[in-house]
Amino acid sequence: MRKVLMKGNEAIGEAAIRAGCLNYFAYPITPQSEVAEYLSKRMPEVNGVFLQGESEVAVGYMIFGAAACGARVMTTSSSPGISLMSEAISYIAGAECPAVFVNIMRGGPGLGGILPSQADYLQATKGGGHGDYRLLVMAPASVQEAVEMVMQAFPLAEKYRNPIMILGDGLIGQMMEPVVFPDDLKTEPGNKNDWATNGMDFRGSDKRNLVRSLYLDPEVLNAQNLKLKAKYEQMKREEIRYESYKTDTDYQVLIVSYGTMSRVCKTAIDNLLEEGIRVALIRPQTLFPFPEAAIRQAASAKSCRVVMSIEMSMGQMLEDVDRSVQGRLPVEWYGKCGGDVPTPEEVADSVKSFLQKYSKE
Amino acid sequence: MDIQLNGLVIICGNYGSGKTEVAVNLAAYRKQMGDTVQIADLDLVNPYFRTREARKQLAELGVEVILPAEMYIHADLPILSRSVSGMIRNSAGLSILDVGGDDAGATVLSSLANSFQGKTPRMLQVVNPFRPQTETLAGVLKIKSAIERASRLSINGFVGNANLIDETTPEIVFEGYELLTRVSDETQIPLEFITIPEELRDTVSADKFDVPILFIQRQLIPPWKLTGRPRTFLPIFSETG
């Protein structure tokens, strides 16, 4: 297939169509709006549905409704919009319906700014909405990877009957890169008769499908939560993804970083190597489940002095990195969260200062 | 062959066709050739990667840059600087208007219709045949008529900007040139110039083309590429704005 130049947001929209998602509901917000703009043109061409909701709250429940009917469905938004959808996300997880949410993050808290950020890490990985639920969270570092993750997200959502979140900083949505689309998914939700309210006659069943998250009987609700917990444990066994960079060297510093920030770290690592400073990187591609074991193992290298969480948030991922390292090494943070992406030079300076601090001890 | 453009030049095109890279590089090139150059950022639709990102570098070269007030530079508001209509009326040397993408981005031009009265601006459509909307002659013409409707102006020149950013090869440049030549033949509108990445200057021989070439040194680059490459002026995100 021919390589084309696409903006991340356009490519995300196209990837959804190629994954067989013909239902897209959204509300515009910078820096994500081009997904909606693109799909408003493309969905009618493929007999799909584009609908701009009156608010993100409404969109969240449109997603719930379509998912309950067994349709592949997606929405995209940016940070404050995802906050508004969080109630519906909790309901969808509680009712065990599959759906794909894309968050192209901007700076926060509150209205924040429109420039890139990774400040919704905790919201995406630890909840956001209420109750005991988890999202499978995937974090692309390029437009190509965003395309692939969006296309993989739909079957994964159906496998777990759970919402999936694609978490990208603003640059993932705004930058242009060459992309090649994988083959279209020819499948549709294979297991949808298990949950979809698509009619007993239609599916030739005498079992009624009821989509709900209300369980008034405490024992039944507890059982439902145990069932959800088992799914999240299965994600931890089967879905962890990460990339290792320069971990085959005798590195002195281990960086954990994801998304656009990880690409800056790679440049910094290459530049530092020219100065004789050896640094390795673990880039989580799934943020939940988090590559704890890989980080723990990498932090066990004899040559390594310090682990750094480098993120465009104020130490949100640091908590997971710290937990993974389990006290084997000091864990430090570097990052920025105003919209300026740290430069390779700034990352290198920070690496050098921590290396100096921990080499003395 | 040199690029023979003077007076008022409007750079438009579909979303992501590379208008800003073309506008900024054209401004820098002509300034370095000794011309008087002004550039106005009329991109009211794009939140990142706009001419304003290169404002400091252009100003250092002596290009006059017309932008919304500094305090609004990161607001996603459609702010049109009042100085733009003045620049159109009193254009001297080369005055470049960098317009936002698609018909949506070109709509701003219709609101400047009064200032354009009595002027004959060159309106150039930038085309990258590796963007999905403009892979074919039909696609290019569809964008052309949408922009003309929205702007109430006529496109009277094309700019060939075939590229896949860092993955641009000579083959891509030739393939783009071929499509743009067909577009020009079909419409009887001249292909004003094509662009070639600076990195390919020595690989692609200029005598293969019947039109002038603007060598592009990318200015709006992502933050992980800030180091290691010498450039005439510094790129995006290097300042605190």
Tab-separated table of N, CA, C and O in Angstrom, chain A residues 217-257:
chain	number	residue	atom	x	y	z
A	217	ASP	N	-28.369	-6.199	44.866
A	217	ASP	CA	-28.039	-7.277	45.804
A	217	ASP	C	-26.530	-7.251	46.067
A	217	ASP	O	-25.729	-7.395	45.133
A	218	PRO	N	-26.135	-7.055	47.331
A	218	PRO	CA	-24.697	-6.905	47.609
A	218	PRO	C	-23.866	-8.109	47.171
A	218	PRO	O	-22.734	-7.950	46.723
A	219	GLU	N	-24.412	-9.300	47.296
A	219	GLU	CA	-23.631	-10.475	46.897
A	219	GLU	C	-23.444	-10.518	45.384
A	219	GLU	O	-22.379	-10.864	44.880
A	220	VAL	N	-24.501	-10.123	44.664
A	220	VAL	CA	-24.417	-10.126	43.206
A	220	VAL	C	-23.434	-9.049	42.738
A	220	VAL	O	-22.616	-9.283	41.843
A	221	LEU	N	-23.504	-7.874	43.368
A	221	LEU	CA	-22.583	-6.789	42.980
A	221	LEU	C	-21.144	-7.172	43.286
A	221	LEU	O	-20.226	-6.913	42.500
A	222	ASN	N	-20.935	-7.820	44.442
A	222	ASN	CA	-19.581	-8.275	44.772
A	222	ASN	C	-19.083	-9.284	43.734
A	222	ASN	O	-17.941	-9.195	43.271
A	223	ALA	N	-19.980	-10.195	43.329
A	223	ALA	CA	-19.596	-11.194	42.324
A	223	ALA	C	-19.260	-10.520	41.001
A	223	ALA	O	-18.307	-10.902	40.307
A	224	GLN	N	-20.042	-9.499	40.661
A	224	GLN	CA	-19.781	-8.765	39.416
A	224	GLN	C	-18.400	-8.091	39.481
A	224	GLN	O	-17.632	-8.118	38.521
A	225	ASN	N	-18.079	-7.506	40.626
A	225	ASN	CA	-16.770	-6.851	40.772
A	225	ASN	C	-15.633	-7.862	40.726
A	225	ASN	O	-14.554	-7.567	40.191
A	226	LEU	N	-15.872	-9.056	41.278
A	226	LEU	CA	-14.832	-10.093	41.189
A	226	LEU	C	-14.622	-10.532	39.742
A	226	LEU	O	-13.493	-10.784	39.317
A	227	LYS	N	-15.728	-10.578	39.001
A	227	LYS	CA	-15.638	-10.941	37.585
A	227	LYS	C	-14.817	-9.891	36.818
A	227	LYS	O	-13.952	-10.224	36.010
A	228	LEU	N	-15.094	-8.610	37.110
A	228	LEU	CA	-14.331	-7.535	36.460
A	228	LEU	C	-12.858	-7.635	36.845
A	228	LEU	O	-11.965	-7.510	36.006
A	229	LYS	N	-12.619	-7.880	38.136
A	229	LYS	CA	-11.234	-7.963	38.613
A	229	LYS	C	-10.478	-9.069	37.861
A	229	LYS	O	-9.323	-8.892	37.470
A	230	ALA	N	-11.154	-10.179	37.643
A	230	ALA	CA	-10.507	-11.296	36.932
A	230	ALA	C	-10.116	-10.872	35.508
A	230	ALA	O	-9.066	-11.266	35.000
A	231	LYS	N	-10.960	-10.045	34.867
A	231	LYS	CA	-10.623	-9.564	33.519
A	231	LYS	C	-9.379	-8.678	33.560
A	231	LYS	O	-8.508	-8.762	32.699
A	232	TYR	N	-9.311	-7.820	34.568
A	232	TYR	CA	-8.159	-6.908	34.647
A	232	TYR	C	-6.883	-7.691	34.940
A	232	TYR	O	-5.807	-7.342	34.461
A	233	GLU	N	-7.016	-8.762	35.726
A	233	GLU	CA	-5.846	-9.621	35.971
A	233	GLU	C	-5.424	-10.320	34.675
A	233	GLU	O	-4.231	-10.483	34.405
A	234	GLN	N	-6.404	-10.724	33.883
A	234	GLN	CA	-6.088	-11.359	32.596
A	234	GLN	C	-5.363	-10.366	31.675
A	234	GLN	O	-4.415	-10.730	30.980
A	235	MET	N	-5.792	-9.091	31.679
A	235	MET	CA	-5.081	-8.065	30.887
A	235	MET	C	-3.620	-8.006	31.307
A	235	MET	O	-2.724	-7.910	30.478
A	236	LYS	N	-3.384	-8.080	32.624
A	236	LYS	CA	-1.998	-8.000	33.116
A	236	LYS	C	-1.173	-9.190	32.628
A	236	LYS	O	0.022	-9.081	32.414
A	237	ARG	N	-1.818	-10.328	32.460
A	237	ARG	CA	-1.088	-11.504	31.977
A	237	ARG	C	-0.863	-11.460	30.467
A	237	ARG	O	0.161	-11.903	29.972
A	238	GLU	N	-1.828	-10.920	29.734
A	238	GLU	CA	-1.819	-11.112	28.276
A	238	GLU	C	-1.561	-9.865	27.435
A	238	GLU	O	-1.249	-10.002	26.255
A	239	GLU	N	-1.692	-8.681	27.989
A	239	GLU	CA	-1.698	-7.499	27.113
A	239	GLU	C	-0.556	-6.509	27.329
A	239	GLU	O	-0.536	-5.457	26.711
A	240	ILE	N	0.361	-6.807	28.226
A	240	ILE	CA	1.450	-5.844	28.471
A	240	ILE	C	2.320	-5.693	27.228
A	240	ILE	O	2.718	-6.682	26.619
A	241	ARG	N	2.569	-4.451	26.871
A	241	ARG	CA	3.445	-4.185	25.718
A	241	ARG	C	4.411	-3.062	26.064
A	241	ARG	O	4.031	-2.083	26.702
A	242	TYR	N	5.644	-3.214	25.607
A	242	TYR	CA	6.625	-2.149	25.808
A	242	TYR	C	7.727	-2.302	24.773
A	242	TYR	O	7.870	-3.354	24.149
A	243	GLU	N	8.478	-1.220	24.596
A	243	GLU	CA	9.642	-1.251	23.709
A	243	GLU	C	10.888	-1.017	24.548
A	243	GLU	O	10.885	-0.163	25.440
A	244	SER	N	11.936	-1.784	24.272
A	244	SER	CA	13.217	-1.560	24.969
A	244	SER	C	14.178	-0.894	24.002
A	244	SER	O	14.245	-1.271	22.837
A	245	TYR	N	14.936	0.073	24.502
A	245	TYR	CA	15.913	0.774	23.660
A	245	TYR	C	17.245	0.816	24.385
A	245	TYR	O	17.319	1.292	25.524
A	246	LYS	N	18.266	0.264	23.784
A	246	LYS	CA	19.641	0.243	24.332
A	246	LYS	C	19.733	-0.504	25.665
A	246	LYS	O	20.605	-0.206	26.480
A	247	THR	N	18.816	-1.437	25.903
A	247	THR	CA	18.893	-2.185	27.161
A	247	THR	C	19.921	-3.321	27.084
A	247	THR	O	20.131	-4.021	28.070
A	248	ASP	N	20.554	-3.486	25.903
A	248	ASP	CA	21.586	-4.524	25.804
A	248	ASP	C	22.979	-3.966	26.084
A	248	ASP	O	23.977	-4.629	25.880
A	249	THR	N	23.048	-2.721	26.562
A	249	THR	CA	24.339	-2.125	26.921
A	249	THR	C	24.500	-2.180	28.448
A	249	THR	O	23.555	-2.535	29.154
A	250	ASP	N	25.685	-1.841	28.942
A	250	ASP	CA	25.821	-1.741	30.401
A	250	ASP	C	25.489	-0.302	30.808
A	250	ASP	O	26.347	0.506	31.124
A	251	TYR	N	24.212	-0.029	30.776
A	251	TYR	CA	23.715	1.349	30.985
A	251	TYR	C	23.817	1.775	32.449
A	251	TYR	O	23.698	0.962	33.371
A	252	GLN	N	24.034	3.095	32.605
A	252	GLN	CA	24.165	3.656	33.958
A	252	GLN	C	22.840	4.238	34.453
A	252	GLN	O	22.620	4.396	35.643
A	253	VAL	N	21.995	4.601	33.482
A	253	VAL	CA	20.702	5.201	33.834
A	253	VAL	C	19.626	4.489	33.022
A	253	VAL	O	19.821	4.191	31.843
A	254	LEU	N	18.490	4.208	33.674
A	254	LEU	CA	17.336	3.649	32.961
A	254	LEU	C	16.229	4.703	32.947
A	254	LEU	O	15.819	5.204	34.006
A	255	ILE	N	15.767	5.044	31.732
A	255	ILE	CA	14.654	5.989	31.604
A	255	ILE	C	13.389	5.198	31.301
A	255	ILE	O	13.412	4.267	30.501
A	256	VAL	N	12.295	5.597	31.943
A	256	VAL	CA	10.973	5.099	31.545
A	256	VAL	C	10.206	6.300	31.005
A	256	VAL	O	10.100	7.336	31.687
A	257	SER	N	9.738	6.214	29.777
A	257	SER	CA	9.049	7.341	29.153
A	257	SER	C	8.149	6.809	28.050
A	257	SER	O	8.432	5.756	27.477
